Short mmCIF file of C-alpha atoms and ligand atoms in Angstrom, two decimals:
data_model
loop_
_atom_site.label_atom_id
_atom_site.label_comp_id
_atom_site.label_asym_id
_atom_site.label_seq_id
_atom_site.Cartn_x
_atom_site.Cartn_y
_atom_site.Cartn_z
CA MET A 221 89.77 115.35 71.88
CA LYS A 222 90.58 117.40 74.93
CA LYS A 223 89.30 120.90 74.56
CA THR A 224 90.86 123.46 76.83
CA THR A 225 91.03 127.17 77.14
CA THR A 226 92.50 129.83 79.33
CA HIS A 227 90.17 132.40 80.71
CA ASN A 228 89.62 135.74 82.20
CA GLU A 229 88.09 135.08 85.59
CA ARG A 230 85.51 137.79 85.09
CA SER A 231 84.59 137.43 81.44
CA GLY A 232 85.75 134.00 80.42
CA SER A 233 87.36 135.33 77.27
CA ILE A 234 90.05 133.24 75.65
CA GLU A 235 93.41 134.88 75.87
CA ARG A 236 95.97 132.91 73.93
CA ARG A 237 98.75 135.40 74.47
CA GLN A 238 98.31 135.13 78.20
CA PHE A 239 98.43 131.37 78.05
CA ILE A 240 101.79 131.48 76.32
CA LYS A 241 103.10 133.74 79.04
CA ALA A 242 101.79 131.45 81.72
CA GLY A 243 103.52 128.50 80.10
CA THR A 244 106.81 130.36 80.02
CA MET A 245 106.47 131.19 83.65
CA LEU A 246 105.77 127.60 84.58
CA GLY A 247 108.82 126.53 82.65
CA LEU A 248 110.99 128.30 85.17
CA GLY A 249 110.17 125.57 87.57
CA SER A 250 108.89 127.78 90.33
CA PHE A 251 106.59 125.68 92.42
CA LEU A 252 104.78 126.91 95.41
CA ILE A 253 104.63 124.08 97.90
CA PRO A 254 105.09 125.47 101.38
CA GLN A 255 106.99 123.66 104.04
CA SER A 256 104.95 121.43 106.29
CA LEU A 257 103.53 123.18 109.30
CA PHE A 258 103.71 120.03 111.31
CA GLY A 259 106.72 118.85 113.20
CA ARG A 260 108.04 115.34 113.05
CA SER A 261 107.46 114.73 116.74
CA PRO A 262 104.67 112.33 117.64
CA LEU A 263 103.52 115.10 119.97
CA ALA A 264 102.50 117.35 117.10
CA PRO A 265 100.34 120.31 118.07
CA GLU A 266 96.63 120.19 117.59
CA VAL A 267 95.10 122.88 115.46
CA ALA A 268 91.73 124.22 116.50
CA GLY A 269 89.25 125.59 114.01
CA ASP A 270 86.97 128.58 114.37
CA CYS A 271 83.25 128.11 114.11
CA LEU A 272 82.18 130.41 111.30
CA PRO A 273 80.47 129.41 108.06
CA THR A 274 82.90 129.00 105.19
CA THR A 275 82.97 132.17 103.14
CA ASP A 276 82.04 132.32 99.49
CA ASP A 277 84.09 133.32 96.47
CA ILE A 278 83.29 134.00 92.82
CA LEU A 279 81.97 131.20 90.62
CA GLY A 280 84.16 132.17 87.66
CA PRO A 281 83.18 131.40 84.08
CA PHE A 282 84.12 127.73 83.94
CA TYR A 283 81.61 125.99 86.14
CA LEU A 284 79.81 123.20 84.31
CA ALA A 285 76.96 121.20 85.78
CA GLY A 286 77.19 117.46 85.45
CA ALA A 287 80.82 116.91 86.42
CA PRO A 288 81.74 113.20 86.54
CA ASN A 289 80.86 111.52 89.80
CA THR A 290 84.38 110.58 90.87
CA THR A 291 86.97 111.12 93.60
CA MET A 292 89.76 110.71 91.00
CA VAL A 293 89.51 114.26 89.74
CA ALA A 294 92.84 113.87 87.93
CA ALA A 295 93.47 110.74 85.92
CA ALA A 296 96.62 108.85 86.86
CA ASP A 297 98.45 110.18 83.80
CA GLU A 298 97.43 113.83 84.28
CA PRO A 299 100.64 115.90 84.37
CA GLY A 300 101.37 117.67 87.65
CA ASP A 301 102.16 117.03 91.27
CA ARG A 302 99.56 114.81 92.93
CA LEU A 303 97.36 116.43 95.53
CA PHE A 304 95.04 114.72 98.02
CA ILE A 305 92.30 116.88 99.51
CA SER A 306 89.93 115.68 102.19
CA GLY A 307 87.57 117.31 104.62
CA THR A 308 84.27 117.27 106.41
CA VAL A 309 81.17 119.27 105.54
CA LEU A 310 79.70 120.54 108.81
CA SER A 311 76.64 122.35 110.10
CA ASN A 312 77.00 125.83 111.54
CA ASP A 313 77.77 124.46 114.99
CA CYS A 314 81.04 123.30 113.41
CA SER A 315 80.64 119.81 114.79
CA THR A 316 77.54 118.22 113.29
CA PRO A 317 78.52 116.53 110.02
CA ILE A 318 76.33 116.92 106.96
CA PRO A 319 75.94 113.64 105.07
CA GLY A 320 74.63 113.69 101.53
CA ALA A 321 76.10 117.05 100.53
CA LEU A 322 77.09 117.30 96.86
CA VAL A 323 80.67 118.59 96.54
CA GLU A 324 81.61 119.72 93.03
CA VAL A 325 85.18 120.77 92.26
CA TRP A 326 86.86 122.13 89.15
CA GLN A 327 90.31 123.54 88.49
CA ALA A 328 92.95 124.47 85.94
CA ASN A 329 95.45 121.88 84.83
CA ASN A 330 99.22 122.00 85.16
CA SER A 331 99.38 124.31 82.12
CA ALA A 332 96.79 126.81 83.36
CA LEU A 333 93.95 125.45 81.21
CA TYR A 334 90.40 124.49 82.08
CA SER A 335 88.73 121.64 80.28
CA THR A 336 85.42 122.63 78.73
CA ALA A 337 84.48 119.38 76.97
CA PRO A 338 84.08 116.54 76.35
CA GLY A 339 86.01 114.51 78.96
CA LEU A 340 85.58 117.14 81.65
CA GLU A 341 89.11 116.61 82.89
CA LEU A 342 89.90 118.02 86.33
CA ARG A 343 86.26 118.22 87.27
CA GLY A 344 84.55 115.97 89.74
CA SER A 345 81.56 115.64 92.00
CA MET A 346 81.14 113.52 95.10
CA THR A 347 78.67 113.14 97.93
CA THR A 348 79.67 113.35 101.59
CA ASP A 349 79.39 110.08 103.50
CA GLU A 350 77.48 109.43 106.71
CA ASN A 351 80.16 111.32 108.62
CA GLY A 352 80.04 114.34 106.31
CA GLN A 353 83.38 113.45 104.79
CA TYR A 354 84.61 113.90 101.26
CA ALA A 355 88.00 113.32 99.65
CA PHE A 356 89.47 113.47 96.20
CA GLU A 357 92.75 113.00 94.38
CA THR A 358 93.91 115.54 91.85
CA ILE A 359 96.96 117.50 90.72
CA MET A 360 98.19 120.90 91.81
CA PRO A 361 96.51 123.51 89.55
CA ALA A 362 98.76 126.06 87.87
CA PRO A 363 98.40 129.79 88.51
CA TYR A 364 97.15 131.67 85.45
CA LEU A 365 97.00 135.20 84.18
CA ASN A 366 93.78 137.08 84.80
CA GLY A 367 94.11 140.49 83.22
CA ALA A 368 97.51 141.83 84.22
CA GLN A 369 98.25 139.55 87.13
CA TYR A 370 98.32 135.92 88.05
CA ARG A 371 95.60 134.30 90.03
CA PRO A 372 97.00 132.07 92.76
CA ARG A 373 96.59 128.33 92.43
CA HIS A 374 93.03 127.48 93.39
CA ILE A 375 90.35 124.85 93.28
CA HIS A 376 86.74 125.90 92.73
CA TYR A 377 84.06 124.39 94.96
CA LYS A 378 80.30 124.27 94.82
CA VAL A 379 78.69 122.57 97.81
CA SER A 380 74.97 121.98 97.82
CA ARG A 381 72.47 120.10 99.89
CA PRO A 382 68.71 120.51 100.24
CA GLY A 383 67.90 122.63 103.26
CA PHE A 384 71.18 124.54 103.16
CA PRO A 385 72.29 127.59 101.22
CA THR A 386 74.54 126.54 98.32
CA LEU A 387 78.14 127.53 98.87
CA VAL A 388 80.31 128.61 95.93
CA THR A 389 83.89 129.19 96.95
CA GLN A 390 87.56 128.64 96.17
CA LEU A 391 90.39 126.90 97.97
CA TYR A 392 93.89 128.40 98.06
CA PHE A 393 97.26 127.18 99.35
CA GLU A 394 99.63 128.69 101.88
CA GLY A 395 102.84 130.13 100.50
CA ASP A 396 101.37 131.10 97.15
CA GLU A 397 103.12 134.29 96.04
CA PHE A 398 100.08 135.46 94.04
CA ILE A 399 97.62 135.56 96.92
CA ALA A 400 98.59 139.02 98.17
CA ALA A 401 97.72 140.81 94.90
CA ASP A 402 94.69 138.69 94.05
CA PRO A 403 91.45 140.62 94.58
CA TRP A 404 89.64 137.51 95.85
CA ALA A 405 92.22 135.45 97.70
CA SER A 406 93.53 138.51 99.54
CA GLN A 407 90.17 139.25 101.14
CA PRO A 408 90.37 138.89 104.93
CA ASP A 409 87.49 136.43 104.92
CA ALA A 410 89.37 134.20 102.46
CA ALA A 411 92.11 133.52 105.03
CA GLU A 412 90.36 130.42 106.34
CA ARG A 413 90.36 129.02 102.79
CA ILE A 414 94.15 129.22 102.41
CA ILE A 415 95.24 125.83 103.64
CA PRO A 416 98.66 124.40 104.43
CA LEU A 417 99.83 121.44 102.41
CA ASN A 418 101.60 118.53 103.98
CA PRO A 419 104.22 116.68 101.91
CA ILE A 420 103.58 112.96 101.93
CA GLY A 421 106.51 111.80 99.85
CA GLY A 422 107.59 112.17 96.26
CA ASP A 423 105.83 115.05 94.59
CA GLN A 424 102.67 114.40 96.58
CA ASN A 425 100.93 116.63 99.09
CA GLU A 426 97.82 116.37 101.19
CA GLY A 427 95.58 119.08 102.55
CA VAL A 428 92.45 119.27 104.64
CA PHE A 429 89.61 121.62 103.83
CA ASP A 430 86.64 121.41 106.17
CA ILE A 431 83.55 123.26 105.01
CA VAL A 432 80.94 124.79 107.30
CA LEU A 433 77.57 125.44 105.67
CA ASP A 434 75.34 128.12 107.14
CA GLY A 435 72.61 125.81 108.35
CA PHE A 436 72.01 122.88 110.65
CA VAL A 437 71.38 119.31 109.65
CA GLY A 438 68.94 118.83 112.50
CA ILE A 439 70.04 115.44 113.77
CA LYS A 440 72.32 114.41 116.60
CA PRO A 441 75.96 114.34 115.60
CA ASN A 442 76.44 110.63 115.05
CA ARG A 443 76.23 107.22 116.62
CA TYR A 444 79.29 107.89 118.73
CA GLY A 445 77.30 110.20 120.97
CA ASP A 446 77.92 113.65 122.31
CA ASP A 447 81.58 113.44 123.29
CA GLY A 448 83.64 113.26 120.15
CA TYR A 449 84.47 111.69 116.84
CA MET A 450 87.57 110.63 114.94
CA MET A 451 87.85 110.56 111.16
CA PRO A 452 89.56 107.74 109.29
CA THR A 453 93.30 108.38 109.39
CA TYR A 454 94.98 109.80 106.32
CA PRO A 455 96.86 108.79 104.29
CA ASN A 456 96.15 105.17 104.97
CA PRO A 457 98.30 103.20 104.46
CA SER A 458 101.12 105.56 105.31
CA ALA A 459 104.89 105.36 105.17
CA ASP A 460 105.43 108.81 106.63
CA LEU A 461 103.21 111.08 108.71
CA THR A 462 99.67 109.93 109.41
CA SER A 463 97.14 112.71 109.99
CA ILE A 464 94.48 112.14 112.61
CA HIS A 465 91.53 114.52 112.57
CA PHE A 466 89.10 114.46 115.46
CA ASN A 467 86.23 116.44 116.91
CA VAL A 468 85.61 117.11 120.57
CA PHE A 469 82.01 117.97 121.33
CA ARG A 470 82.42 119.22 124.91
CA ASN A 471 85.12 120.45 127.28
CA ALA A 472 86.91 117.39 128.60
CA GLN A 473 90.22 115.64 129.15
CA VAL A 474 91.06 114.23 125.74
CA LYS A 475 93.53 111.53 124.81
CA VAL A 476 94.59 110.21 121.42
CA VAL A 477 96.77 107.13 121.69
CA ILE A 478 98.34 104.70 119.27
CA THR A 479 98.11 101.04 120.23
CA ASN A 480 98.90 97.76 118.58
CA LEU A 481 96.07 95.38 117.78
CA ASP A 482 96.41 93.81 121.23
CA GLY A 483 95.63 97.14 122.82
CA ARG A 484 99.15 97.80 124.09
CA GLU A 485 99.75 101.55 124.12
CA LEU A 486 102.75 102.55 122.01
CA VAL A 487 102.61 106.32 122.19
CA THR A 488 100.28 109.05 123.44
CA LEU A 489 99.78 111.81 120.88
CA VAL A 490 97.37 113.99 122.87
CA ASP A 491 96.61 114.07 126.59
CA LYS A 492 95.17 117.35 127.78
CA GLN A 493 92.10 119.31 128.76
CA MET A 494 90.47 120.52 125.56
CA SER A 495 87.49 122.61 124.62
CA GLN A 496 84.95 121.88 121.91
CA GLY A 497 86.34 122.04 118.42
CA ARG A 498 88.00 120.31 115.52
CA PHE A 499 91.59 119.22 115.91
CA THR A 500 94.39 117.51 114.06
CA THR A 501 97.36 115.58 115.34
CA GLN A 502 99.89 113.46 113.50
CA TRP A 503 101.77 110.26 114.10
CA ASN A 504 105.21 109.69 112.62
CA GLY A 505 105.20 105.94 113.14
CA SER A 506 107.41 105.96 116.25
CA ASP A 507 106.67 104.70 119.75
CA ALA A 508 107.12 106.72 122.94
CA SER A 509 110.86 105.93 122.90
CA ALA A 510 111.15 107.33 119.35
CA ASN A 511 111.75 103.87 117.91
CA ALA A 512 110.12 103.28 114.53
CA CYS A 513 107.25 100.80 114.69
CA ALA A 514 107.33 97.87 112.31
CA ALA A 515 105.13 97.84 109.24
CA GLY A 516 101.67 96.59 110.07
CA THR A 517 98.31 97.58 111.46
CA TYR A 518 97.85 99.83 114.47
CA LEU A 519 94.94 101.63 116.06
CA ALA A 520 94.48 105.33 116.74
CA THR A 521 92.02 105.70 119.59
CA LEU A 522 90.14 108.77 120.79
CA ILE A 523 89.34 108.88 124.51
CA VAL A 524 87.18 111.69 125.90
CA ALA A 525 86.73 112.03 129.67
CA GLY A 526 88.05 108.52 130.14
CA LYS A 527 85.59 107.00 127.68
CA VAL A 528 86.82 105.32 124.53
CA ILE A 529 84.93 106.96 121.68
CA LEU A 530 86.29 104.96 118.77
CA SER A 531 89.42 103.66 117.09
CA GLN A 532 90.57 104.02 113.51
CA ARG A 533 92.98 101.64 111.84
CA VAL A 534 96.41 102.93 110.85
CA LEU A 535 98.32 100.88 108.29
CA ARG A 536 102.06 101.48 108.38
CA GLN A 537 104.08 100.55 105.31
FE1 FE2 B 1345 89.53 129.69 88.25
#
């Protein structure tokens, strides 16, 4: 049987009365998905990141070791709007990925409850791949009362890897009305952990949360050399916007182009002088003449200083 409880973030005490209030509030149908920050143009702006270690946040009372090793943090029938979170765990140069980092996440459900046993719903752990990437599918957590005020929607993280300090933190979402009064989310150093969400159709949203640990993995970035890297596109396949995340490791002229499988260029998403950093662009499935491309397989290619770094497949539905 599913065992759940509400909690006080500091003490962990069960507060039934507060849960009832939270349920009433949710029944009003207020939902806090912000509008997409990205335009629909294929020439969407790139967003640069700052190179500072990700800041910590409180552990809260509901961390449990031994969360299921899964990227399906929410079962398919878990009530709530689906949420897809992905990101890269990076060294403190903000470009060297950290493979083999254990990412543990836990969150409240759509009724402001945390599971405590035995199925450990809405808890998951995963290990970053060779490119430092992690991703999981879940549902949007509900805000819940903590003392006299609501905590904003949040997902707890614990990121650990031998040789690095363990990071305990929380992820928040832009547009959440409860951030301003929350003693933790309103901290200036939490700003980088308040991410935009991008609607991807239906009641689904995606967000990217890259994590910088305060240490260095001590190996060269990856087999693609010193110039850049491009993550797998997301979502893939896609019927709407496809997000393309890439790293540039040195100042250079950078291009991101979409081609068909024969190498014919359909549209240029990025073509500019760029400095080192992490960037995101998006493709809306149209060619340079704004005509929608047919369903099928395309390639997103990163070119740095005239050199093709790598391509990632983009499946259009
Ligand atoms: Fe919490």
